[in-house]
Structure formats: C-alpha cells, structure tokens
Short mmCIF file of C-alpha atoms and ligand atoms in Angstrom, two decimals:
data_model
loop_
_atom_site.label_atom_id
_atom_site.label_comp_id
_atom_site.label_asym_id
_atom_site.label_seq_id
_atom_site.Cartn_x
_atom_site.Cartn_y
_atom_site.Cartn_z
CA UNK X 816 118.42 111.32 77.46
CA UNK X 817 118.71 110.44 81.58
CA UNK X 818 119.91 106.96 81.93
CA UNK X 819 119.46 105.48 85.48
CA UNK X 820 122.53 103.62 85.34
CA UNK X 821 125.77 103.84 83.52
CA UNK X 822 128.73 101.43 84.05
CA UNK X 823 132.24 101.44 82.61
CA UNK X 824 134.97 99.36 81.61
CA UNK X 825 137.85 99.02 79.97
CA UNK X 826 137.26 95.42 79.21
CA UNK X 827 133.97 94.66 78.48
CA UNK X 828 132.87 91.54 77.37
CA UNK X 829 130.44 92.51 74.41
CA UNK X 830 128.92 90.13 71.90
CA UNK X 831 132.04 91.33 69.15
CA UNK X 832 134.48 91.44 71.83
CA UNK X 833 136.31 92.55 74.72
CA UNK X 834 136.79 96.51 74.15
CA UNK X 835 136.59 99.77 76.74
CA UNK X 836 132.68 100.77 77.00
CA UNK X 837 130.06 102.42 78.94
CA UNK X 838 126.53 100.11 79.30
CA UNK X 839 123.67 102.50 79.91
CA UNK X 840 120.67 101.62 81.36
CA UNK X 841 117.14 102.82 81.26
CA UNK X 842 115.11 100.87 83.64
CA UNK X 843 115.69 97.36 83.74
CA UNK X 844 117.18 96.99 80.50
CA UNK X 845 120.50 98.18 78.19
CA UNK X 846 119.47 100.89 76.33
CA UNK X 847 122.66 101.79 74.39
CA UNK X 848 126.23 100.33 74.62
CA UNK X 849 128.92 103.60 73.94
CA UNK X 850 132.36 104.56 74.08
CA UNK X 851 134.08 103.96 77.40
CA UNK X 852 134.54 107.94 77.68
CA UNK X 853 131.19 108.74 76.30
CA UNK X 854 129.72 112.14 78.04
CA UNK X 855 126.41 110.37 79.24
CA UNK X 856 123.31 111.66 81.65
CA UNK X 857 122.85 109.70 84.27
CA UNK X 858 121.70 108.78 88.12
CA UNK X 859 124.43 106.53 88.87
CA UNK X 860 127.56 106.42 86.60
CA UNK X 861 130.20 103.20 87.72
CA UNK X 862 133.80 102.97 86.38
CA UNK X 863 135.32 99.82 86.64
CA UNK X 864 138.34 100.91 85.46
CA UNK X 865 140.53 97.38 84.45
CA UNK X 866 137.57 95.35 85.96
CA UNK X 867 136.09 93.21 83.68
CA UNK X 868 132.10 93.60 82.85
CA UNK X 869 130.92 90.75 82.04
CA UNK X 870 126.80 90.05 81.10
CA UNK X 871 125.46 88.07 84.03
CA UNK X 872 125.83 84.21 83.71
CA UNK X 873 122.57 81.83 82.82
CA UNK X 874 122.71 78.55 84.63
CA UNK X 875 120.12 76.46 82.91
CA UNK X 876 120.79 73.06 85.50
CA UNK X 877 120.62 74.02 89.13
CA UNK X 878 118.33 71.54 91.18
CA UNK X 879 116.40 73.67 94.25
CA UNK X 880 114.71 71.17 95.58
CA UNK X 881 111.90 73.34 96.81
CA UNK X 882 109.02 72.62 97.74
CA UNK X 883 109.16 69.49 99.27
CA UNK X 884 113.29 68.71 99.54
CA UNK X 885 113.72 72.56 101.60
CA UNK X 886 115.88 71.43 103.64
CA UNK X 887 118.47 70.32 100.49
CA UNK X 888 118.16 73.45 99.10
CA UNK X 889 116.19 76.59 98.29
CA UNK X 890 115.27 79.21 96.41
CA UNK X 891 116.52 81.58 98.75
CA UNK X 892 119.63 79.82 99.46
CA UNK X 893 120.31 79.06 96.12
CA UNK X 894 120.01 82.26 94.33
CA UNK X 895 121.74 84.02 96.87
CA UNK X 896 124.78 81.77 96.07
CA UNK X 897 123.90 82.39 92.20
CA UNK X 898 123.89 86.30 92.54
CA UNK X 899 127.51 86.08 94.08
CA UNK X 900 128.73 83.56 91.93
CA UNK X 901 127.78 86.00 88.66
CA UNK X 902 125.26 83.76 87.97
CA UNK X 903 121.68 85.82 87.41
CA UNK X 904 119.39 83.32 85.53
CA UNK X 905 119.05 80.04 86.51
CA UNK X 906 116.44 77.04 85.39
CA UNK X 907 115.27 75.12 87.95
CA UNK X 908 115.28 71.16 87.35
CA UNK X 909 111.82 69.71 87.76
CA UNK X 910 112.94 66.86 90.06
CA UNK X 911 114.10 66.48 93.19
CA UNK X 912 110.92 69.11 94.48
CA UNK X 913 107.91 67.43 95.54
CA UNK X 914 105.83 67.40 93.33
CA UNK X 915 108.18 67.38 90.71
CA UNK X 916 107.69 69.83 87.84
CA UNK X 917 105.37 67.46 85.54
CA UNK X 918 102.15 68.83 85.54
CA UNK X 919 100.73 72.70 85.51
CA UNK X 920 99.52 72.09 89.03
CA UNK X 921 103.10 71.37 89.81
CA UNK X 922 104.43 74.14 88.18
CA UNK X 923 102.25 76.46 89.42
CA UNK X 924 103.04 74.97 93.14
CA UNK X 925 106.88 75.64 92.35
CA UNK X 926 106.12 79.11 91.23
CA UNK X 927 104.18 80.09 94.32
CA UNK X 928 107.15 78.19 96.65
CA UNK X 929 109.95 80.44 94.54
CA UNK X 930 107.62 83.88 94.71
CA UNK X 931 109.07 86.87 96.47
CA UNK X 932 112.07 84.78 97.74
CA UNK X 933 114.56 84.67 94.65
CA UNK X 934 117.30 87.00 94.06
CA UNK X 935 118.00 85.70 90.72
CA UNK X 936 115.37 85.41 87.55
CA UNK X 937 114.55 82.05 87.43
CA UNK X 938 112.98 80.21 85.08
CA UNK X 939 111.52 76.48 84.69
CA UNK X 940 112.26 73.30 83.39
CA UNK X 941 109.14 70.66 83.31
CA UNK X 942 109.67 67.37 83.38
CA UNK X 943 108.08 64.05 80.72
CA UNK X 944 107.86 61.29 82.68
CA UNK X 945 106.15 57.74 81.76
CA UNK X 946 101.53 58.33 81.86
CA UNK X 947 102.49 62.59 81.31
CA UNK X 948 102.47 63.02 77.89
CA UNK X 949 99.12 65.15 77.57
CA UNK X 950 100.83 67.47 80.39
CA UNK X 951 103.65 68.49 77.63
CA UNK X 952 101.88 70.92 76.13
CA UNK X 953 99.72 72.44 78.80
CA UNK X 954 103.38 72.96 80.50
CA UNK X 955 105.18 74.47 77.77
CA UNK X 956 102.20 76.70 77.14
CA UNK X 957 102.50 77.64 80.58
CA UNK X 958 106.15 79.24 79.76
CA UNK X 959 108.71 76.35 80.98
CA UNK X 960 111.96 76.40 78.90
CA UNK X 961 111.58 72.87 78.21
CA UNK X 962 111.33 69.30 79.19
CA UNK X 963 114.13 67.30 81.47
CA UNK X 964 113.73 63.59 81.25
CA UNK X 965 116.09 60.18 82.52
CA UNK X 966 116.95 57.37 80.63
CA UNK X 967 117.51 55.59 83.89
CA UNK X 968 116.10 55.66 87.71
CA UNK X 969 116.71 59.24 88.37
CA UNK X 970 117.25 58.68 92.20
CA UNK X 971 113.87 59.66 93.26
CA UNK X 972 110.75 57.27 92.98
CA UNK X 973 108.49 60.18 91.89
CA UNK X 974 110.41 61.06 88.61
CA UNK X 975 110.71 57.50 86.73
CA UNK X 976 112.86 57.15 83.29
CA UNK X 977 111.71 57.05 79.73
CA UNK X 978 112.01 53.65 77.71
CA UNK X 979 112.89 53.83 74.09
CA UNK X 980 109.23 54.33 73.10
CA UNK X 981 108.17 57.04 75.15
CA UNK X 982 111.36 58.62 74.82
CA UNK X 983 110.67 59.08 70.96
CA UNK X 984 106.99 59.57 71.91
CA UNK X 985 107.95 62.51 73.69
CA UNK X 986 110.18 64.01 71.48
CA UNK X 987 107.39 63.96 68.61
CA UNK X 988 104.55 65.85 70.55
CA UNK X 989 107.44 68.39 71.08
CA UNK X 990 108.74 68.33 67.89
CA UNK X 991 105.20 70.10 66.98
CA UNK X 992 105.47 72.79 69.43
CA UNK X 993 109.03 73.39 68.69
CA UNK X 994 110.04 72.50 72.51
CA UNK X 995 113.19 71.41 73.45
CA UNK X 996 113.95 67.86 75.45
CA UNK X 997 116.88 67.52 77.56
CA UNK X 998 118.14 63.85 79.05
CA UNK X 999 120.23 62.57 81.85
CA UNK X 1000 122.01 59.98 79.32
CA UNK X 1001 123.24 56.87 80.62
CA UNK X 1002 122.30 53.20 80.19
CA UNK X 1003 121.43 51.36 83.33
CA UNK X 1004 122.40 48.07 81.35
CA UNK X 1005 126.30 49.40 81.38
CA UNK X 1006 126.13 50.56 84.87
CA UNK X 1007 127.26 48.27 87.96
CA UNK X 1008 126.21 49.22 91.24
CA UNK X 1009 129.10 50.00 93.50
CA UNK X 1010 130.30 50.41 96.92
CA UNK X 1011 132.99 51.45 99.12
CA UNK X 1012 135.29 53.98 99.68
CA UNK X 1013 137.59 54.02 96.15
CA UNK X 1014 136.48 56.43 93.97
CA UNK X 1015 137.83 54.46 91.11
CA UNK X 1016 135.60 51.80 91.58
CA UNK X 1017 132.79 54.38 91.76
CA UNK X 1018 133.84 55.42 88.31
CA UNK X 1019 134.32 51.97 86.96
CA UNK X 1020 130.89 51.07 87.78
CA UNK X 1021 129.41 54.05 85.53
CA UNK X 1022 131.72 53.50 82.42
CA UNK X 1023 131.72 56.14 79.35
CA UNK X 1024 129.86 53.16 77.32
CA UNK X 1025 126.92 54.02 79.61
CA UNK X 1026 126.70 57.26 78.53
CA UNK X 1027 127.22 56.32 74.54
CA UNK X 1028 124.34 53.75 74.64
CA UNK X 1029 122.26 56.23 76.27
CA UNK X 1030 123.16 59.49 73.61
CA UNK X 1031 122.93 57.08 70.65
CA UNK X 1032 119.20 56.00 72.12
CA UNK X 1033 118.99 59.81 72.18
CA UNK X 1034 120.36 60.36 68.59
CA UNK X 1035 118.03 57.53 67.60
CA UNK X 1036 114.54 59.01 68.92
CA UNK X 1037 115.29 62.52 67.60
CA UNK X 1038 116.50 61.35 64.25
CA UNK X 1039 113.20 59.36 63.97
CA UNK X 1040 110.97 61.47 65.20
CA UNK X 1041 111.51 64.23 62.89
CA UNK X 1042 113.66 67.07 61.76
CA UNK X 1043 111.12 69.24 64.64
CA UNK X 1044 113.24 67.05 67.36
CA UNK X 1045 115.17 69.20 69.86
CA UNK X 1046 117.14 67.33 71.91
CA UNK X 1047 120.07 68.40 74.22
CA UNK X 1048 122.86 66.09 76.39
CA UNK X 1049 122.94 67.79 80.20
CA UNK X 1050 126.01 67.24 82.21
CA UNK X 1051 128.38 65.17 79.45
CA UNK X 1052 131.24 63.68 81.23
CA UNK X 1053 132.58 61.07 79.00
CA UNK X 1054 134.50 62.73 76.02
CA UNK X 1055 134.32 59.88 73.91
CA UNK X 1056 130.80 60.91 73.24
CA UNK X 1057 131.95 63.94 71.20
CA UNK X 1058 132.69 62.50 67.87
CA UNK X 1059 129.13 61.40 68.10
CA UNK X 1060 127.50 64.37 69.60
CA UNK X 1061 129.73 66.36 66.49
CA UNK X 1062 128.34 63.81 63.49
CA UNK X 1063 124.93 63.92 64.94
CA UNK X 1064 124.88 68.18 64.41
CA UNK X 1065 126.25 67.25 61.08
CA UNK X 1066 123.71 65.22 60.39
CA UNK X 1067 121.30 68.00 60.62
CA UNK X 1068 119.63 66.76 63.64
CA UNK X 1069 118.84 69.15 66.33
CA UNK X 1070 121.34 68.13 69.25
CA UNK X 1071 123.06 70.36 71.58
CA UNK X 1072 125.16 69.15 74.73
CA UNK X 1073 126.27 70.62 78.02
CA UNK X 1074 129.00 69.84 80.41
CA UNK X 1075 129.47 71.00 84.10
CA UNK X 1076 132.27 72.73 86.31
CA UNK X 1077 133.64 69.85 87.80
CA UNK X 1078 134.19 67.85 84.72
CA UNK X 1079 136.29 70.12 83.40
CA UNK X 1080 138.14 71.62 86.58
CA UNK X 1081 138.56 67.98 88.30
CA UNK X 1082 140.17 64.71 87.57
CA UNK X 1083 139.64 61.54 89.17
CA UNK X 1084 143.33 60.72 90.05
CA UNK X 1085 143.22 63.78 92.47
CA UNK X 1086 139.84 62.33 94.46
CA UNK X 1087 141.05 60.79 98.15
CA UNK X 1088 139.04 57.47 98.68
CA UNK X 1089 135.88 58.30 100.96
CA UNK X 1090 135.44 61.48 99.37
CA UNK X 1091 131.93 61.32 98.37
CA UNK X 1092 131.46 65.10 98.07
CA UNK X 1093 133.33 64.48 94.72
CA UNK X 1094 129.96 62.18 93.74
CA UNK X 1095 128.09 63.13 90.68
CA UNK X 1096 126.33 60.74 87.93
CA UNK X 1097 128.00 60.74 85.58
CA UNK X 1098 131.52 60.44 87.44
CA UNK X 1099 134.21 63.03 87.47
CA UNK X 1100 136.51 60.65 84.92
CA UNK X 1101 140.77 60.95 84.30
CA UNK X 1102 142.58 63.70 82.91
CA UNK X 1103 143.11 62.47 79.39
CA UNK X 1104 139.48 62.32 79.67
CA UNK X 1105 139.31 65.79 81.27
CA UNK X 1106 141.77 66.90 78.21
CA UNK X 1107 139.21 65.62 75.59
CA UNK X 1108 136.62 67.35 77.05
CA UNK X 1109 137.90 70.55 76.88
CA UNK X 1110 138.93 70.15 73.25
CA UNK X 1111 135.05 69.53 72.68
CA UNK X 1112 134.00 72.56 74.33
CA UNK X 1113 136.96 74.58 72.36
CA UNK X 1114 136.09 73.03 69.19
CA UNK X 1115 132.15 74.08 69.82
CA UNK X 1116 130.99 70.21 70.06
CA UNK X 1117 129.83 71.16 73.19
CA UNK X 1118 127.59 74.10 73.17
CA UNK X 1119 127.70 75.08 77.16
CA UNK X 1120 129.09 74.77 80.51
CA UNK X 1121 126.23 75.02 83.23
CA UNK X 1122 126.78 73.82 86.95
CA UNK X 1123 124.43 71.07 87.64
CA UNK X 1124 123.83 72.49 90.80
CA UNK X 1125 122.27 69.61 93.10
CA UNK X 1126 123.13 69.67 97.22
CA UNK X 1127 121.71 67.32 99.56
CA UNK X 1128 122.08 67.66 103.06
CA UNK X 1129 125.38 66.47 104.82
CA UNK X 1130 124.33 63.18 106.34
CA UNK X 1131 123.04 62.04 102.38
CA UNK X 1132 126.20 62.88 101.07
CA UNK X 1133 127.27 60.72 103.35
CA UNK X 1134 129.84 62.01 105.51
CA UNK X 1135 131.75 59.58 107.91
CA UNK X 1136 131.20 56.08 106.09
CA UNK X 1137 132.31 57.89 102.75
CA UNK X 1138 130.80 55.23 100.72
CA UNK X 1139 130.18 56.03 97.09
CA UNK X 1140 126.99 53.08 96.62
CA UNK X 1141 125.16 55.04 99.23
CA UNK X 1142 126.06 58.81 98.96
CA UNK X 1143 123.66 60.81 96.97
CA UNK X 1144 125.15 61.88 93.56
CA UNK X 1145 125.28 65.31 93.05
CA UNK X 1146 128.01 68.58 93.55
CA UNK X 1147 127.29 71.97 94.52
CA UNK X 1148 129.15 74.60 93.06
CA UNK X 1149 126.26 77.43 92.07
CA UNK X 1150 128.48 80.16 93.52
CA UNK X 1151 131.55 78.54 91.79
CA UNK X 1152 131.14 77.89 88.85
CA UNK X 1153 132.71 81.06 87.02
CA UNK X 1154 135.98 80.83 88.89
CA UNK X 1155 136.78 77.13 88.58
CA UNK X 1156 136.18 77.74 84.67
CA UNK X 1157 138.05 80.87 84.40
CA UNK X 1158 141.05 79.12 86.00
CA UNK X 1159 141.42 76.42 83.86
CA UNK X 1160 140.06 78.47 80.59
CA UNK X 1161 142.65 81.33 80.85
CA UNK X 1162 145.70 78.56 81.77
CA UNK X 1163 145.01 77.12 78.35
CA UNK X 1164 144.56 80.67 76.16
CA UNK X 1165 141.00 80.85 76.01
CA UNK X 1166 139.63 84.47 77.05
CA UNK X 1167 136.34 85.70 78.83
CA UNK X 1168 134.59 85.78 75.29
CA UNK X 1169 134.39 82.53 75.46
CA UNK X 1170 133.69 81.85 79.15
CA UNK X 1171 130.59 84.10 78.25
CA UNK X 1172 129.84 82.21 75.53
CA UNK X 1173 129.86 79.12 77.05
CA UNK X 1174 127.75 79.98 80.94
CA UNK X 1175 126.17 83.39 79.39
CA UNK X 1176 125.14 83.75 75.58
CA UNK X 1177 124.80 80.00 75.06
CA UNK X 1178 122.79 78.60 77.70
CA UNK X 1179 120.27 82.09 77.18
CA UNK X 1180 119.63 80.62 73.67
CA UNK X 1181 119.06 77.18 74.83
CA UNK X 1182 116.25 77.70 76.86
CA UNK X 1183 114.76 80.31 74.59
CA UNK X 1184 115.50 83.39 76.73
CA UNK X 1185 115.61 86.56 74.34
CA UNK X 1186 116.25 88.86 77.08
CA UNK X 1187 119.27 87.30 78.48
CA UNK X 1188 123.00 86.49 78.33
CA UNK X 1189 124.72 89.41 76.19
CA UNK X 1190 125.67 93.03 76.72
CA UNK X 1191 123.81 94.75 73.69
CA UNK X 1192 120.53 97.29 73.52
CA UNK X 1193 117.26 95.46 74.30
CA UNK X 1194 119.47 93.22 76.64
CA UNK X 1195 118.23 93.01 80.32
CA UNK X 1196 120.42 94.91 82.47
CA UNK X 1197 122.23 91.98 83.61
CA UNK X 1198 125.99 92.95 84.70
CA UNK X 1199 128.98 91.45 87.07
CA UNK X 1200 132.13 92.91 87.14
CA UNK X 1201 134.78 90.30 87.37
CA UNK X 1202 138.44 90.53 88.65
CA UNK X 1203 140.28 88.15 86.30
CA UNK X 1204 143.53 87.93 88.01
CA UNK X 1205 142.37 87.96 91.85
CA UNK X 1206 142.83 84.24 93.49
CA UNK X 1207 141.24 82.98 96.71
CA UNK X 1208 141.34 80.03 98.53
CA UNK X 1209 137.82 78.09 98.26
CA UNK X 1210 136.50 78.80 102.18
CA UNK X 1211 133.18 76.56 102.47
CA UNK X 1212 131.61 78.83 105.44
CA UNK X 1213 131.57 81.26 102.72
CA UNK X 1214 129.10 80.21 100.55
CA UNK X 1215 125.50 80.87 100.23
CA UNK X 1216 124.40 77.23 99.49
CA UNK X 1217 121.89 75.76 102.07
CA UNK X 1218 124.82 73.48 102.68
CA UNK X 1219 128.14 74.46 103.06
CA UNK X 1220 129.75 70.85 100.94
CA UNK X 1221 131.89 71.58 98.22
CA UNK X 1222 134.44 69.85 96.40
CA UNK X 1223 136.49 73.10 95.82
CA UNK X 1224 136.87 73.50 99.55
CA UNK X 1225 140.99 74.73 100.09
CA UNK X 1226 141.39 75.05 96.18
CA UNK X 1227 142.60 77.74 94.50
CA UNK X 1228 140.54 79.90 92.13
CA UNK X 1229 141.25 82.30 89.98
CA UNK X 1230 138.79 84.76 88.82
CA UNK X 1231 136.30 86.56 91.50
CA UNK X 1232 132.83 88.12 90.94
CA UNK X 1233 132.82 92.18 92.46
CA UNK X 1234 129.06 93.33 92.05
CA UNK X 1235 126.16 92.02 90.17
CA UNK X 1236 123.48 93.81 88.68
CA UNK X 1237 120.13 92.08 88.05
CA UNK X 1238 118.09 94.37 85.46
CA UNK X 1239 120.06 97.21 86.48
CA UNK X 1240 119.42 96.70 90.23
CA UNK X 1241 122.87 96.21 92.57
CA UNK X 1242 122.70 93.14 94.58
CA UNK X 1243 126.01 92.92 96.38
CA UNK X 1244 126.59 96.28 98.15
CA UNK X 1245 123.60 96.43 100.01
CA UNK X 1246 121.24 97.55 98.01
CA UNK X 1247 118.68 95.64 97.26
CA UNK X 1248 117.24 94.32 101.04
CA UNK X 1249 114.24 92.67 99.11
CA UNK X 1250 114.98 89.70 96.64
CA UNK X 1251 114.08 91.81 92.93
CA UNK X 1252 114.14 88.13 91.01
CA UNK X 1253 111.36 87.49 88.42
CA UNK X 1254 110.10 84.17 87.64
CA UNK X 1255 110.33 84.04 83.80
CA UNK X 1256 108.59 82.20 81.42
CA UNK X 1257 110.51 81.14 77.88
CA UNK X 1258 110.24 84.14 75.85
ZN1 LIG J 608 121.08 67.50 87.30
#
C-alpha cells in the first residue's frame, strides 16, 4: 500500500502514550499508526526526529463573531490564528454574530458567512434562548454540537438568559435527543456592577458565590429533568466549584466542566490596574485559587481546557480609560492557548498526554466529534508537531487574531507549534494557498 503522507516521531503523543512512530495517511485520514522505523510507501514521508507530534487541538469555545460583529473577529482571522496555534477544530459560539446561532435560518446564515474562508474545521454551537424552544431540535438535527445558553445578560441584547424554568425546560427537550447544554454560570443576584481602574475590585464584584449559585441552578435542572440531561460548565474560574462539579458526576448526573488558558496561566495579583485586556467574565481570580484549579483539572474534575476565544475591537476593550465597568469582557488567546498550558503543565510534572487530553481527545468527545482529537486509524489526519522546550517572547504583531490584544503580550512561553496538518493537508509551509477547512456537523 501507497500512503500519501507519512510523518515520524520519536515522541508521539498516541492515545496509550508518548512512544517513537510513523502516522500514515491515506487521504484525509490515519490509516495505520507503525513503528517509527517502519519501511512504508509513500508520497511524502516527514521525520520529526525529537519533535513532538501531537493530534491537532479541538477548541470547542472560540466566539467569531461573524456575520454581523466582522469587524471583532472572523472566520478567516480566527482560524488562521487557530491553525498556528495547533488548534484545527474549533466550535463556534452562537452569540456575539448577528443573528445569533438560534434558529436553522441562523445557522444556515453562519454557515454560508464561514464557507470557503476557514482554515480550520469548524463546527457549531446553537444557542436556547427564552420563546426558542421548538428551534432545539430542528438545530440539532441540522448537525450543531450542542446548545450554549446564559444564566445571566450575556452582554448582547439579542441573546437573553434562561430563568430557572426554561433552563430545566430546555434541558428536558434535549434530554430526548440526547443533546448536550452548555451554560455561562453565574448568578446576577451575587454580582455587583463595578468600575474603575483596580482589577481587584473588578473581581470582587463577580465573587466565586456567583458562579456556585449559578452551577447548583445547573445541577438542579439536570438532576430534575432526567438522567437524559447533559449539561456542561464553560469557562470555570472559581475552584471552589469543584467539590460540587466532582459530587454532582458522582451522583450519576451527566455534568462535565471546562476551564480556559488564562485561568490557569494568570493570577490576579500580577494584573496592573487599567489593564482591561486581562477582562473576562468570570474574572481571572488569585493564585491559591489558580492552585485549586489546577488540582481539579489534574484530578479529572474538570474534563477540558478550551480558550474561550472572544476579541472585540480595541476601542471596546477599552484602551485609554482602562475601566473594567465599561470594557467588554472577553480574552483572546486562539493562537495561544497550547503554549501558555504547556508552560505551566510541564513546570508542575504533567506531560503532553495530558495536555492532549485536556485541548485534544476531551473536548472531540464533548461535542460528539468521532473523527477528531487522537492519533489512531480512522482518525482524521489531524497533526502539529510541537517543540516542547523552545521559548518565545509573546510579540502581539504576530498573531493572526483580527485584533492584535493579548494578555500574554512580553510573556514568556514555552512550547511552540512547527507545522500543522489539517486531514493530511500542510498549512504552515505554504502549501495550502486556499483555506481546505470543512464545516462539520456533530458526527
Ligand atoms: Zn465564551
């Protein structure tokens, strides 16, 4: 047999662990994982040598913003940033894009917006919102990877929160079609509204009590509505949540959680006052909190790390007063991601198993992508090879985002994507002139 592609490592990161192997490809998909020396047929045959291969990364939260919010972000922008950050899924958020994603009309408007432009797979997230309940099932019949909803004003007028009721209302017309629901948990009765420069007020004003009401209002609805109920926590920040999140999954109900980049790579001590490129809600919150965190992700409490990818553009984030009340809340890191995690993960023992566990192998699963997130046979041909040990200083003009705002500006990182391969196609030497990414549908 001819493969069309063959790439080697001596450290590649397979779903048993890291050992030397060859990946061949036929088409757009692995068709055999063999020994690192294996005597294979083939077009193109890579050696990485000590590079790590890693499968590409799945970023299920990454707003785009397009159609409608363009100029925040796109689909070209943003998957360009994703294919050099290792990342070669992502699921798009169904707000923040006018219209947001909560109808097939609106799906099918986002699809035609992304077509031909995306250099990433990308895949869909719909959204329930209050009067939408008979667009559910149209929309997961239509192939999006499940259902994004707020417990609180989500920042934009056209994507309004769930109360109790319809939260639990939702989660039962799901629960029949197996679907999965995924919530921005805080309480707005715990959070203050704040102003001014100090971050610490910032983060005083959105305590961790916010997010417990919200997750046991979450808890609540899915335990009620069934033992059908998938729910999942996006972007957990407040570690005190874990014990809960960890009894609820004992419980036997059907709860996952995610937490982002920044939460685990940044503490608020280290955020200068006026810094509002450090704004996200929930807040970045202290290192003891930080510390926590990580022991929930270690401890497999939390099931994945995914960016929560949402720019604005510069004069939103509010650049010159530097007030937190009026910035928009959101951090771009897309391109990022992998590094800021790999720095922190290998300082504390963990290895690139887990770190493709976490942004890879976990986040495939949660959105019901079959094809994605591992390096086995029937796998798309999904590939990055990663320098572990190479550091770089965080240069802004460098990065693909629409906007070039970034927390991580002048840090550090450790850990930096060589070449990705998106079902077997290279997209970082040149090849590839023409964006090759699919919009998916769950699988
Ligand atoms: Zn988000």
């Amino acid at each position: 047999m001819r493969y069309d592609l063959v790439v080697r490592s001596r450290r590649a990161v397979l779903p048993d662990g890291t050992r030397a192997a060859a990946v061949a490809v036929s088409g757009q998909a692995i068709a055999a994982v063999e020994d690192y020396g294996a005597r294979l047929e083939a077009d193109r045959d890579v050696d990485l040598g000590d590079l790590v291969l890693l499968p590409g990364l799945v970023d299920t939260h990454v707003h785009v913003n397009e159609p409608g919010r363009t100029d925040w972000e796109g689909f070209a922008t943003a998957t360009r940033a994703a294919a050099a950050g290792g990342v070669t899924t992502i699921c798009d958020m169904p707000l923040n894009s006018l219209p947001p994603t909560t109808s097939v009309a609106a799906l099918e408007e986002k699809r035609a917006a992304a077509a031909g432009k995306c250099w990433v797979d990308v895949a869909f997230w719909g959204g329930a919102v209050p009067g939408n309940e008979a667009s559910l099932r149209p929309l997961h019949e239509a192939g999006v990877v499940g259902f994004k909803c707020f417990l609180l004003d989500s920042g934009v007028p056209e994507f309004p929160p769930l109360d109790a009721a319809g939260l639990q209302a939702a989660l039962g017309t799901l629960a029949e079609a197996d679907a999965l629901l995924i919530a921005h948990a805080e309480d707005a009765a715990e959070i203050k509204t704040a102003s001014g420069r100090d971050f610490g007020s910032f983060v005083a004003s959105r305590p961790p009590v916010a997010e417990r009401r919200a997750i046991e209002k979450v808890i609540t609805a899915a335990a009620a509505a069934g033992t059908g109920a998938r729910a999942h926590i996006v972007h957990l920040s407040a570690a005190e949540c874990v014990a809960m999140i960890s009894a609820a999954k004992a419980a036997g109900i059907r709860l996952t959680a995610e937490t982002c980049p920044h939460y685990l790579y940044f503490a608020a001590e280290q955020v200068p006052d006026g810094a509002t490129e450090f704004k996200s809600c929930p807040p970045i919150r202290d290192s003891v909190n930080r510390e926590a965190l990580w022991r929930g992700l270690e401890t497999g409490v939390i099931d994945c790390v995914v960016s929560d990818h949402s720019p604005c553009p510069p004069e939103l984030k509010s650049f010159g007063s530097g007030d937190f009340g009026a910035a928009w809340g959101g951090i771009a890191s897309l391109q990022l991601g992998l590094s800021a995690v790999w720095t922190v993960a290998r300082r504390r023992g963990r290895t690139l198993d887990d770190v493709a566990r976490w942004m890879a192998s976990a986040p495939a699963e949660l959105a019901g992508l079959p094809a994605k997130g591992r390096l086995a046979a029937g796998y798309d041909a999904d590939l990055v090879a990663f320098d572990p040990d190479e550091t770089y200083v965080v240069d802004p003009a460098r990065l693909y985002h629409r906007h070039p705002i970034t927390p991580y500006a002048g840090r550090t990182l450790t850990g930096r994507v060589r070449q990705t391969w998106l079902r077997g196609t290279s997209l970082l030497e040149g090849e590839g002139e023409t964006p090759v990414g699919q919009l998916l549908k769950r699988g």
